[in-house]
Tab-separated table of C-alpha atoms and ligand atoms in Angstrom:
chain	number	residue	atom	x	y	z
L	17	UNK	CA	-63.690	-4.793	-2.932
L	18	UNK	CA	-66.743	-5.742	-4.971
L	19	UNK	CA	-67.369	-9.117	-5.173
L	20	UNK	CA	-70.024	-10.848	-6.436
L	21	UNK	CA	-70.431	-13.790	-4.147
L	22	UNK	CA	-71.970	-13.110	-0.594
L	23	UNK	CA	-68.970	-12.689	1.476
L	24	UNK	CA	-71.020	-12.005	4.727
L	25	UNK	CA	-72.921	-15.329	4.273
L	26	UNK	CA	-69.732	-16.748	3.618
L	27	UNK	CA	-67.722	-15.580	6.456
L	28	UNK	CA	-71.260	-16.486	8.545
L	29	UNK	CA	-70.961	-20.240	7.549
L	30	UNK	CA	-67.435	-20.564	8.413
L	31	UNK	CA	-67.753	-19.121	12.037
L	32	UNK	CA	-70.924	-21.576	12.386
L	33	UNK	CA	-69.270	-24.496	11.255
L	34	UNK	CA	-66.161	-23.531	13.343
L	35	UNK	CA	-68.508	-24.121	16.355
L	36	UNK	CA	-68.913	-27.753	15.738
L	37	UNK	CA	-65.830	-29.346	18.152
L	38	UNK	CA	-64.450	-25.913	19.103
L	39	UNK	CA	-61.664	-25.665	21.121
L	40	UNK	CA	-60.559	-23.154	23.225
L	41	UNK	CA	-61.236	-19.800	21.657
L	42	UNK	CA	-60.971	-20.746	17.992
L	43	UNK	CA	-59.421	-24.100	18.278
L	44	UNK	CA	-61.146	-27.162	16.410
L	45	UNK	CA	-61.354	-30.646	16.884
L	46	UNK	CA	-63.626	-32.678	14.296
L	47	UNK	CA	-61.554	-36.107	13.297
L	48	UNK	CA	-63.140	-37.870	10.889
L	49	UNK	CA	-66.125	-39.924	11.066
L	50	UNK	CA	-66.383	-38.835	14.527
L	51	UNK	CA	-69.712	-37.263	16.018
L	52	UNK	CA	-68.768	-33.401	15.445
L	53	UNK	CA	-67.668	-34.718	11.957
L	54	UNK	CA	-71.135	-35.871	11.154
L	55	UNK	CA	-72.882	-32.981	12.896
L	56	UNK	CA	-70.724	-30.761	10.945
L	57	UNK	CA	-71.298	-32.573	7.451
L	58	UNK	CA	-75.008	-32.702	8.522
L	59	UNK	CA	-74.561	-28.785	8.452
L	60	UNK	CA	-72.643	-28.202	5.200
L	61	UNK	CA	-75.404	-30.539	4.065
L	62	UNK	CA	-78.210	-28.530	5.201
L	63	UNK	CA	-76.435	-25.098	3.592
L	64	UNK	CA	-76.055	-27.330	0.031
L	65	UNK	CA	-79.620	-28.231	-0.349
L	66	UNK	CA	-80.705	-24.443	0.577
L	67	UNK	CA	-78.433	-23.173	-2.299
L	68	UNK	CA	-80.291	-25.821	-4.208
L	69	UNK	CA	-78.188	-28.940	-4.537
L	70	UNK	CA	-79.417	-32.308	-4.482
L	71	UNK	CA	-77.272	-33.883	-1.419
L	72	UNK	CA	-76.313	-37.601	-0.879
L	73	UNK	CA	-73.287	-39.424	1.547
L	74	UNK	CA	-71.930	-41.962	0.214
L	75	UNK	CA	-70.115	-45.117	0.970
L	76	UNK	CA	-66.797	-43.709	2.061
L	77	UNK	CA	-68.408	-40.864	4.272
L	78	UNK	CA	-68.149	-38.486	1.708
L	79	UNK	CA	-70.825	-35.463	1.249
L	80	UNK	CA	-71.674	-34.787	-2.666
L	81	UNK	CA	-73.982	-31.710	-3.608
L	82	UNK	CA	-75.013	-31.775	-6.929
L	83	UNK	CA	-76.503	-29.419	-9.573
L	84	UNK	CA	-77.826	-30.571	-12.741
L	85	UNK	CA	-77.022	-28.911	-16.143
L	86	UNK	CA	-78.101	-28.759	-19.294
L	87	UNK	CA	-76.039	-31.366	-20.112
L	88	UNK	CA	-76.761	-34.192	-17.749
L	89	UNK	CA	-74.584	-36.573	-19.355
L	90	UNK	CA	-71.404	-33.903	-19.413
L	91	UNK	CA	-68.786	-34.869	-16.825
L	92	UNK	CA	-69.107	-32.677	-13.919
L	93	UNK	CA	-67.043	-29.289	-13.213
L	94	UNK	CA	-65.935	-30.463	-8.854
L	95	UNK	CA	-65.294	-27.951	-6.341
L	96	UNK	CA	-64.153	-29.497	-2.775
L	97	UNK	CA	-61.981	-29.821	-0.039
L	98	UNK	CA	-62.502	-31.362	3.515
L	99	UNK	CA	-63.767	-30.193	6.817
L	100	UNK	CA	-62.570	-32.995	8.899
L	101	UNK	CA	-59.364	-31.623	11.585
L	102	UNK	CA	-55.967	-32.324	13.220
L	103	UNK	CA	-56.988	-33.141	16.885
L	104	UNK	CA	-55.557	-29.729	17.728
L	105	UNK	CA	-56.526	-27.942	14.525
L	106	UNK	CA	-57.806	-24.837	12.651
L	107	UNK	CA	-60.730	-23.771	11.847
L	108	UNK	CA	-59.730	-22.990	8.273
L	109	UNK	CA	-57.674	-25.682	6.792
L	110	UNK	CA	-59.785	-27.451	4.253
L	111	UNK	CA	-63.020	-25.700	4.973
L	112	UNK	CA	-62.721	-23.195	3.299
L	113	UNK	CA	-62.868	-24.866	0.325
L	114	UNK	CA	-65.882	-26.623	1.133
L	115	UNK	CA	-67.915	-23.339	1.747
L	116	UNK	CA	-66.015	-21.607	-0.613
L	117	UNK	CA	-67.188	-24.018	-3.268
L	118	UNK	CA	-70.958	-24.289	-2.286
L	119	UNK	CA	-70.605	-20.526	-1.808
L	120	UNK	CA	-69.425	-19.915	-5.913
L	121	UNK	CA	-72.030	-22.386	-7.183
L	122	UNK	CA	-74.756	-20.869	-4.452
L	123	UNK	CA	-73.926	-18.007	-6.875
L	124	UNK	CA	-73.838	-18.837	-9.914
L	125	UNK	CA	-77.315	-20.193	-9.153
L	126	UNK	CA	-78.519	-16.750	-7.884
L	127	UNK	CA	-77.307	-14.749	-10.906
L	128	UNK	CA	-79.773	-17.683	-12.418
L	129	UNK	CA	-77.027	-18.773	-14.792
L	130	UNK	CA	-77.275	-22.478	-16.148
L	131	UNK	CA	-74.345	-24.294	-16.303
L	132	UNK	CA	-73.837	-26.529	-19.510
L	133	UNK	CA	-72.058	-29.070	-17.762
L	134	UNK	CA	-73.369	-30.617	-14.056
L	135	UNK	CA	-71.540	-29.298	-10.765
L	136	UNK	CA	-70.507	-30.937	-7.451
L	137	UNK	CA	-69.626	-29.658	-4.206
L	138	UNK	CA	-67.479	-32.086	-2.546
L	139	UNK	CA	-66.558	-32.439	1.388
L	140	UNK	CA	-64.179	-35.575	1.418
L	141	UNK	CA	-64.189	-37.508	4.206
L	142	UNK	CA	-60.552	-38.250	6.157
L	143	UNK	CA	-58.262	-35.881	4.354
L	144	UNK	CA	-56.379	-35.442	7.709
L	145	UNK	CA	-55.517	-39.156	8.019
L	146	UNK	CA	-54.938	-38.997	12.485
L	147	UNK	CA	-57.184	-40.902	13.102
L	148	UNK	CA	-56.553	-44.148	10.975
L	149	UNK	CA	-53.183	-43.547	10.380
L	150	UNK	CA	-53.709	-42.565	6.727
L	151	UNK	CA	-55.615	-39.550	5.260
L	152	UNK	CA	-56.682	-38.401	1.672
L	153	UNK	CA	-59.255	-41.418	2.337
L	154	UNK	CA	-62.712	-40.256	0.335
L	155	UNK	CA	-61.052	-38.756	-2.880
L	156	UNK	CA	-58.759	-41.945	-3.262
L	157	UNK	CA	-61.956	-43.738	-2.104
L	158	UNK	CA	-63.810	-42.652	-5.563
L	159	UNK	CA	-60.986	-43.147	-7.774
L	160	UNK	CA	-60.913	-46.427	-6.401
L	161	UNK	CA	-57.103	-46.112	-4.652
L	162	UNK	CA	-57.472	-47.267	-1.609
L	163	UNK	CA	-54.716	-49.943	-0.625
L	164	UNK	CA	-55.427	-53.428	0.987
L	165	UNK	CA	-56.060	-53.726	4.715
L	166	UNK	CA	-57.128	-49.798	5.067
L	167	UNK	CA	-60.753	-50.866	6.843
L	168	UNK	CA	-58.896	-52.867	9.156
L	169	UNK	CA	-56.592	-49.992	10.555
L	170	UNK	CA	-58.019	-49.030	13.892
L	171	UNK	CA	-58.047	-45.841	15.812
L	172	UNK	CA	-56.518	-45.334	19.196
L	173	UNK	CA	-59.409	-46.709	21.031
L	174	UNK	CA	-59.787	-49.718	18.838
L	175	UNK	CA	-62.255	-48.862	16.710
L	176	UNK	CA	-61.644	-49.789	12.835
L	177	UNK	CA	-62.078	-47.472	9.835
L	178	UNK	CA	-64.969	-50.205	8.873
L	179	UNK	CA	-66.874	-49.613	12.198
L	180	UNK	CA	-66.613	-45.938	11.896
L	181	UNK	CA	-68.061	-45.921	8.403
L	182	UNK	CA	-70.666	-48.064	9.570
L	183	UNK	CA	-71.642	-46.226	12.607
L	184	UNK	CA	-71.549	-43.014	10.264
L	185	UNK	CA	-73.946	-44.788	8.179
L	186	UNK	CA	-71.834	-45.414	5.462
L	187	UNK	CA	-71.769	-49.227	4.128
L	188	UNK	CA	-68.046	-50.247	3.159
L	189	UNK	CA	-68.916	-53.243	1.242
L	190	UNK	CA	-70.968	-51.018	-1.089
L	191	UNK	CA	-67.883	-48.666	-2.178
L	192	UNK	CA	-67.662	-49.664	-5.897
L	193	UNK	CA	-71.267	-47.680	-6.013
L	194	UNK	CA	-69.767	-44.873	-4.686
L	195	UNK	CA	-67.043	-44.778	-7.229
L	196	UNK	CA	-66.317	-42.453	-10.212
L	197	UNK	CA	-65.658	-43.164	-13.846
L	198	UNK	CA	-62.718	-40.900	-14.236
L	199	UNK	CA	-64.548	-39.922	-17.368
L	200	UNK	CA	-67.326	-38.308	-15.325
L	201	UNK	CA	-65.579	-35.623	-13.926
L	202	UNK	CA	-64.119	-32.873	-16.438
L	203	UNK	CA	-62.038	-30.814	-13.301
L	204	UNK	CA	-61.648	-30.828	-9.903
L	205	UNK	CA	-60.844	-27.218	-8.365
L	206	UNK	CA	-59.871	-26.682	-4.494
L	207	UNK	CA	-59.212	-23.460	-2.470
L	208	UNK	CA	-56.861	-23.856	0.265
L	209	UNK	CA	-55.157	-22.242	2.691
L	210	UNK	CA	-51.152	-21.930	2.062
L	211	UNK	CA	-50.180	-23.403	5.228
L	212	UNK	CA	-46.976	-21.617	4.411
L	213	UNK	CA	-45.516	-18.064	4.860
L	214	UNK	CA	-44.787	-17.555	0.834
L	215	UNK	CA	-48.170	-15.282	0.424
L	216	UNK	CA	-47.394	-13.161	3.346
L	217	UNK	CA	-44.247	-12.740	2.457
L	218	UNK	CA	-45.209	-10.985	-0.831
L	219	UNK	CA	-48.124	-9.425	0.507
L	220	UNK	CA	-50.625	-11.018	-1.348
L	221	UNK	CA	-53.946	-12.372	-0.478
L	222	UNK	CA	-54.109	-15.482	-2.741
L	223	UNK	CA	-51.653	-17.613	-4.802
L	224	UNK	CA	-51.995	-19.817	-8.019
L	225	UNK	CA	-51.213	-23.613	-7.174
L	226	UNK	CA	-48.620	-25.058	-10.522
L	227	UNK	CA	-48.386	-28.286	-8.946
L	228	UNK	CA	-48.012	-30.545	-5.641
L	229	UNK	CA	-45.124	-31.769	-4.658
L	230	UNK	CA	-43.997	-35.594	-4.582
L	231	UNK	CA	-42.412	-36.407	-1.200
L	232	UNK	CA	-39.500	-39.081	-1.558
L	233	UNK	CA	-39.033	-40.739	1.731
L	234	UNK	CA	-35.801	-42.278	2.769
L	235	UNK	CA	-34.572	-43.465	5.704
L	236	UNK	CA	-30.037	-44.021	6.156
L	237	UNK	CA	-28.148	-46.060	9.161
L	238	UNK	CA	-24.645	-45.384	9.533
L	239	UNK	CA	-22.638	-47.715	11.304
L	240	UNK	CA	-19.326	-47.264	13.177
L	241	UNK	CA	-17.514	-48.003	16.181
L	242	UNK	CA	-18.130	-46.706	19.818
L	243	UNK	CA	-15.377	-45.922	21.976
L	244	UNK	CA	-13.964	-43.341	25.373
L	245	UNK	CA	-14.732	-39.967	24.148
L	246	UNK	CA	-11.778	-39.278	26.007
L	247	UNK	CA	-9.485	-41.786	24.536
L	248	UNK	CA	-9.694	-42.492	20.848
L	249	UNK	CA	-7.420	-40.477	18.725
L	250	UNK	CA	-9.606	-38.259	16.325
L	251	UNK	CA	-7.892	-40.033	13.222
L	252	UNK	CA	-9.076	-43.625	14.680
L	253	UNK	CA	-12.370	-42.744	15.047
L	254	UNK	CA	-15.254	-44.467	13.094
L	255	UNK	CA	-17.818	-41.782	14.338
L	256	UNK	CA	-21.395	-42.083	13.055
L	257	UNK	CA	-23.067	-38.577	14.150
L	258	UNK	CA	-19.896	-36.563	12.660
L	259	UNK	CA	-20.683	-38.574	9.289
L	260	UNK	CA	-24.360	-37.800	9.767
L	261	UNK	CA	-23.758	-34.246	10.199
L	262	UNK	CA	-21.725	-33.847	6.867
L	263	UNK	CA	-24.093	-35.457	4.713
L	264	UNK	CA	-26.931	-33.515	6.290
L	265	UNK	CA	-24.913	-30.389	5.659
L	266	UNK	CA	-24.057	-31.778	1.683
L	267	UNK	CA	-28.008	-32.749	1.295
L	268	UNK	CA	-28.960	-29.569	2.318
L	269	UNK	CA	-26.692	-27.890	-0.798
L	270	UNK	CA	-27.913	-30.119	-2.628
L	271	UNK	CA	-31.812	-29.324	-2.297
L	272	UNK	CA	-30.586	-25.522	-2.554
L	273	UNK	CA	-28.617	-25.923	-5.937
L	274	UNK	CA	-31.322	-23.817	-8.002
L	275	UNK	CA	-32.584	-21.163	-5.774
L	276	UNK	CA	-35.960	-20.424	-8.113
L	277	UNK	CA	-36.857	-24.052	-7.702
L	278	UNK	CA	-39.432	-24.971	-4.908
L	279	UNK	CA	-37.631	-28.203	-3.892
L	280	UNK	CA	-36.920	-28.667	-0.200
L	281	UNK	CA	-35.508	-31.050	1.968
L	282	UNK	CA	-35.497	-31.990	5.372
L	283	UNK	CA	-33.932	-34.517	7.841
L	284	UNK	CA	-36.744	-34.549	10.443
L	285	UNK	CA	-35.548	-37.302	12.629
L	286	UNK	CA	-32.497	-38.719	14.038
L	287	UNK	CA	-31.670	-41.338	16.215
L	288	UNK	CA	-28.147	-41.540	17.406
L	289	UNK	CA	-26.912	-44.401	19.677
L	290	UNK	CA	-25.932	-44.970	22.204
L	291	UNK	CA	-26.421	-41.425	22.942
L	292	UNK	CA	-24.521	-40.826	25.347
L	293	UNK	CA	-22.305	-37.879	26.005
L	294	UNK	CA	-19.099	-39.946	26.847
L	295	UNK	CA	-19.103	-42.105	24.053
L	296	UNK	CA	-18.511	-41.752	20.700
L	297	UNK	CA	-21.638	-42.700	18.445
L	298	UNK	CA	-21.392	-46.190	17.389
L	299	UNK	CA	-24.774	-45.889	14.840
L	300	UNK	CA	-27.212	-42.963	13.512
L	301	UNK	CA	-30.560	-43.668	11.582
L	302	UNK	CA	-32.364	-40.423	10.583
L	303	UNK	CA	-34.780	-40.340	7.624
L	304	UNK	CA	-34.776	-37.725	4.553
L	305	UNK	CA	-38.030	-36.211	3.406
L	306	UNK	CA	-37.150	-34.759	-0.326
L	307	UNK	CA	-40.245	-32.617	-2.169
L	308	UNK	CA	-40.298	-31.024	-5.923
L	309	UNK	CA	-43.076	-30.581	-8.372
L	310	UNK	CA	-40.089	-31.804	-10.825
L	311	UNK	CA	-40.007	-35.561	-10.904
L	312	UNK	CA	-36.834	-35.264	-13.168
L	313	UNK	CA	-35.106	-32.836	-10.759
L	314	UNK	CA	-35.940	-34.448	-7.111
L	315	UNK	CA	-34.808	-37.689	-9.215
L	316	UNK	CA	-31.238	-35.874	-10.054
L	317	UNK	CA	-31.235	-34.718	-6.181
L	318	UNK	CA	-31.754	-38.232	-5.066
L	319	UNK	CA	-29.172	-39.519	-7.182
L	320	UNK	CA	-26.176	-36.962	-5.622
L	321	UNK	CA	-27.830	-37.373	-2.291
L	322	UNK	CA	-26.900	-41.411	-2.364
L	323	UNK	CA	-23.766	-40.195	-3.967
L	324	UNK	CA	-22.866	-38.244	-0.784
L	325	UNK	CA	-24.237	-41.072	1.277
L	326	UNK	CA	-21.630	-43.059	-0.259
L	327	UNK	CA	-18.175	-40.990	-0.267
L	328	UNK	CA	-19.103	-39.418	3.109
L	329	UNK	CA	-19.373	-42.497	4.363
L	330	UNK	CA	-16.033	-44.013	3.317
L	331	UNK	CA	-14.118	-40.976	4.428
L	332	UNK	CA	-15.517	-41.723	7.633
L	333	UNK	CA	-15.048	-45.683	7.757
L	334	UNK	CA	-18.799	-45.478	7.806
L	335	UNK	CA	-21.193	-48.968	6.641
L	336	UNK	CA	-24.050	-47.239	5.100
L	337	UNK	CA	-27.369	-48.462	4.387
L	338	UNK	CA	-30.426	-46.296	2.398
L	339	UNK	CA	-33.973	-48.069	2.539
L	340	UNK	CA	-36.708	-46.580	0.272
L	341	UNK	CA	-39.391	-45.786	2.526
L	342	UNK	CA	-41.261	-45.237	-0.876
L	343	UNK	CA	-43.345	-41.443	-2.139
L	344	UNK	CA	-45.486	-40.165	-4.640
L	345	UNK	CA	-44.933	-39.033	-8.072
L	346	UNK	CA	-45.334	-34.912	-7.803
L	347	UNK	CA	-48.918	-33.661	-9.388
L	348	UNK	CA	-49.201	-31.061	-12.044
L	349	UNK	CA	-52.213	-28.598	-11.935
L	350	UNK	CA	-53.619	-27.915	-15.520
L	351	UNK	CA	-52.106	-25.366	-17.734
L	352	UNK	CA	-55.451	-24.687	-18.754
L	353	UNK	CA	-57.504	-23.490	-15.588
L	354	UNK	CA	-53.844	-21.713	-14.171
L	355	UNK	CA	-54.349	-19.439	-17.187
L	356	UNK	CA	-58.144	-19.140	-16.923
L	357	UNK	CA	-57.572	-17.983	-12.840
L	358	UNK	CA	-54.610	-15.579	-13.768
L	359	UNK	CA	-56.991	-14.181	-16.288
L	360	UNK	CA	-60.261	-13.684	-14.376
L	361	UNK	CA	-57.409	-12.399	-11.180
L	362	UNK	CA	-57.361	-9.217	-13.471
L	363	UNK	CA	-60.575	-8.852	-13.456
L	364	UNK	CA	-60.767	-8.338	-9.573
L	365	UNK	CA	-57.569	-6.323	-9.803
L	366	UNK	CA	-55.438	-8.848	-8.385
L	367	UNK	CA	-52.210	-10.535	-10.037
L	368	UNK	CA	-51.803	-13.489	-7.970
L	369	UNK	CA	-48.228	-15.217	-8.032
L	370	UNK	CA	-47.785	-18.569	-8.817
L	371	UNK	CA	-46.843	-21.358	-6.045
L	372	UNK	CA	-46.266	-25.160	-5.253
L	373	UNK	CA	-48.140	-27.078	-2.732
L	374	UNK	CA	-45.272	-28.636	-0.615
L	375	UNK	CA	-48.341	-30.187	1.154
L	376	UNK	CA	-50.805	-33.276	0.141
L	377	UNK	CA	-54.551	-32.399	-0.586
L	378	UNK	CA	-57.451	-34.209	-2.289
L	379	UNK	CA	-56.531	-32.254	-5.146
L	380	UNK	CA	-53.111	-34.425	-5.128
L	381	UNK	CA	-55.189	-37.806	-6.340
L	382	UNK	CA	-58.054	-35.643	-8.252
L	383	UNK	CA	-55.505	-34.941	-10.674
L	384	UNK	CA	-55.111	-38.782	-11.590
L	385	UNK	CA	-59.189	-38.475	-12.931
L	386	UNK	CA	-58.810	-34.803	-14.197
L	387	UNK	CA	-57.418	-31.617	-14.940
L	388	UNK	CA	-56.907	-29.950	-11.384
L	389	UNK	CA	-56.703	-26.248	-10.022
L	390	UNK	CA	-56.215	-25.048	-7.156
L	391	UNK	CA	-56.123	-21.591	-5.198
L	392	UNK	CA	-53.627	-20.628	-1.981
L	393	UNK	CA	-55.400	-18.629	0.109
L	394	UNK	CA	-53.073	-16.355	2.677
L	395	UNK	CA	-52.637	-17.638	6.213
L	396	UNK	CA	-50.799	-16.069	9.187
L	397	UNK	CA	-47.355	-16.827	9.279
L	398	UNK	CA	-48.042	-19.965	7.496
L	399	UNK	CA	-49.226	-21.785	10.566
L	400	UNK	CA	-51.762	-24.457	10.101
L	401	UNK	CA	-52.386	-27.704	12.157
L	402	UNK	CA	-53.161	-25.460	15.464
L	403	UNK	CA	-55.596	-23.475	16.228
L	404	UNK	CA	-53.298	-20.063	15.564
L	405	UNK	CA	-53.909	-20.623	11.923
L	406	UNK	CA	-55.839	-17.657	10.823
L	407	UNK	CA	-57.085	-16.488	7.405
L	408	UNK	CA	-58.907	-12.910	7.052
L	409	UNK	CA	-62.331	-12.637	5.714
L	410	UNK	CA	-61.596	-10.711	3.120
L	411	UNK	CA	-58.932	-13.132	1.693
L	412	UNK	CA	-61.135	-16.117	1.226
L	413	UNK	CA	-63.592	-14.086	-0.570
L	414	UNK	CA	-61.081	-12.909	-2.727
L	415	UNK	CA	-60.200	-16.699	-3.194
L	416	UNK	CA	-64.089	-18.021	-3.002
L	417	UNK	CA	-64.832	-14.775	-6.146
L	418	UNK	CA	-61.831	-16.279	-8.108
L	419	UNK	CA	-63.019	-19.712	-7.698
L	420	UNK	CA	-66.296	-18.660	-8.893
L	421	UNK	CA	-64.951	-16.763	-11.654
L	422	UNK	CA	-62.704	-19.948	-12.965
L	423	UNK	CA	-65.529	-22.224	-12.182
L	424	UNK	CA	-67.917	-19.929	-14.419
L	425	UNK	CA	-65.395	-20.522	-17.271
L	426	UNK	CA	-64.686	-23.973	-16.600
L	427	UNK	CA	-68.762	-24.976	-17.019
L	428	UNK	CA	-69.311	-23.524	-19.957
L	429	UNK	CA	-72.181	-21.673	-19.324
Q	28	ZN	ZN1	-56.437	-29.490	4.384
């Protein structure tokens, strides 16, 4: 196809960059704020200021290209994503926006168009969140969300968050310079890979995000009463792992009550005691994990979920107890740039669908400052996390040409 970004320089930049912390064959390893971190931001920053960016880090060890427009006091048009890694990760998850983003405004700069409004080219620092525990850390950073005690959280060898911003040059008791006025930035747009199988499984080489899901977390105990495997009648039983397993089995209908919907549901641990093979389980503790990009829906599955808790339970002679292990409130993208990207799709002959974001990104807290969109790009089987995950050449510059397209629209040039 005939794009008008440079999808050779493109596809260049994201093998180099994949060099920095390789692993095995096309592994990567770059946690954040960690030496093959900076050398790879140093990079990205090198590739910003030859498109023509002015480039600064700032206090939360995130790397900002800029590009002036006519309008210098018009909030900016952002384009970002992360390049920082799982310890065993890919060397596409987040990148790609990153280069995909300089690589649309590298463009637009080429085909010497002016923007009206400024843009920024944004590599967040910690989206991955392994290293300190929690991720998402430089776009919460400038919307000024990060929670008490985060500096203090330390990595496996000791070392605090504070330390490694410090040793990365970064000074934390400066961050309130390095935060935004929400009225500064008009929209925030990321491409992404899918890190799911739903583009594959249609055959199509790039998706339109509606919205990121909220997780709900949860977390049950059921309580019975051990006894001989071999010698408690079946009706005198109290058994908490039989109990377990129904409302498992009735959660499971529950999240699948409207098939269209994109809410899912999972039970991803469970701890049975005292687990042993002759005795019938006395307690069970497993935890619930409930997504949707409908607040008022995931709220209606919660509600029948602790309803099942509850009558499953008493059939069983079951105490129950549900602790809220807390969530976040799902994110809509904007109406607006959705339509803008289906539009421009057409004009590169491609009719992406439509699709949720089960996972988090730093488009999830961008959309508290602005109107967000973002762009699913293909992966293999949906693996990502490991370095399997694979995205073709050819479908992030069909993502990195639509970006460029929406962006093109979104700046008003
Ligand atoms: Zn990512």
């Amino acid at each position: 196809m005939d794009f008008t970004i440079n999808t050779e320089r493109l596809s260049k930049r994201l093998s180099e960059l994949a060099e920095i912390g390789k692993i095995g064959e096309t592994g990567v390893c770059r946690l954040a704020l960690s030496k093959e971190y900076k050398e790879g931001m140093e990079l990205v920053r090198t590739w910003m200021e030859e498109a023509g960016l002015s480039t600064r880090f700032d206090h939360f060890g995130n790397l900002i290209g800029r590009l002036e427009g006519k309008n210098p006091d018009a909030p900016a048009v952002m384009l970002g994503s992360h390049i920082d890694s799982q310890p065993y990760g890919g060397r596409y998850d987040g990148t790609i926006g990153v280069l995909g983003g300089l690589e649309a405004v590298q463009t637009m700069i080429e085909n010497d168009i002016v923007p009206e409004s400024p843009v920024e080219v944004i590599s967040f620092c910690d989206e991955e969140g392994h290293r300190f525990g929690v991720g998402l850390f430089g776009s919460r950073g400038i919307l000024g969300q990060l929670e008490p005690g985060e500096l203090e959280r330390a990595d496996e060898n000791g070392v605090t968050r504070r330390e490694a911003l410090i040793e990365f040059g970064a000074d934390p008791d400066k961050f309130h310079e390095s935060e935004y006025n929400p009225d500064n930035i008009a929209y925030y747009l990321e491409m992404h890979i899918e890190q799911g199988p739903k583009l594959q499984e249609q055959d199509q080489p790039i998706g339109i995000v509606s919205g990121i899901a909220g997780p709900r977390w949860l977390s049950v105990i059921l309580d019975g009463f051990a006894g001989h495997a071999g010698t408690v009648p079946m009706n005198m039983r109290r058994d908490a792992l039989a109990g377990a397993s129904e409302i498992i089995t009735s959660f499971n209908s529950i999240v699948k009550t409207d098939s269209d919907a994109p809410s899912v549901g999972t039970v991803g641990n469970l701890q049975v005691f005292p687990n042993g093979r002759s005795i019938i389980p006395e307690k069970v503790e497993f935890t619930i994990d409930l997504r949707d990009t409908d607040q008022a829906r995931r709220d209606d599955y919660e509600r029948k979920l602790r309803d099942s808790v509850k009558e499953i339970s008493e059939k069983h002679g079951l105490d129950y107890k549900i602790t809220d292990d807390g969530g976040t409130s799902p994110k809509e993208c904007s109406r607006e740039i959705m339509t803008i990207m289906s539009e421009e799709s057409e004009s590169i002959n491609l009719a992406p669908p439509v699709l949720m974001s089960g996972a988090f990104h730093d488009a999830s807290h961008m959309a508290d400052a602005c109107d967000m969109g973002m762009i699913f790009v293909r992966c293999k089987d949906g693996i990502s996390h490991n370095p399997a995950e694979y995205s073709t050449d050819e479908d992030i510059a069909a993502g990195t040409e639509l970006l460029y397209k929406a962006m093109l629209r979104l700046v008003k040039n």
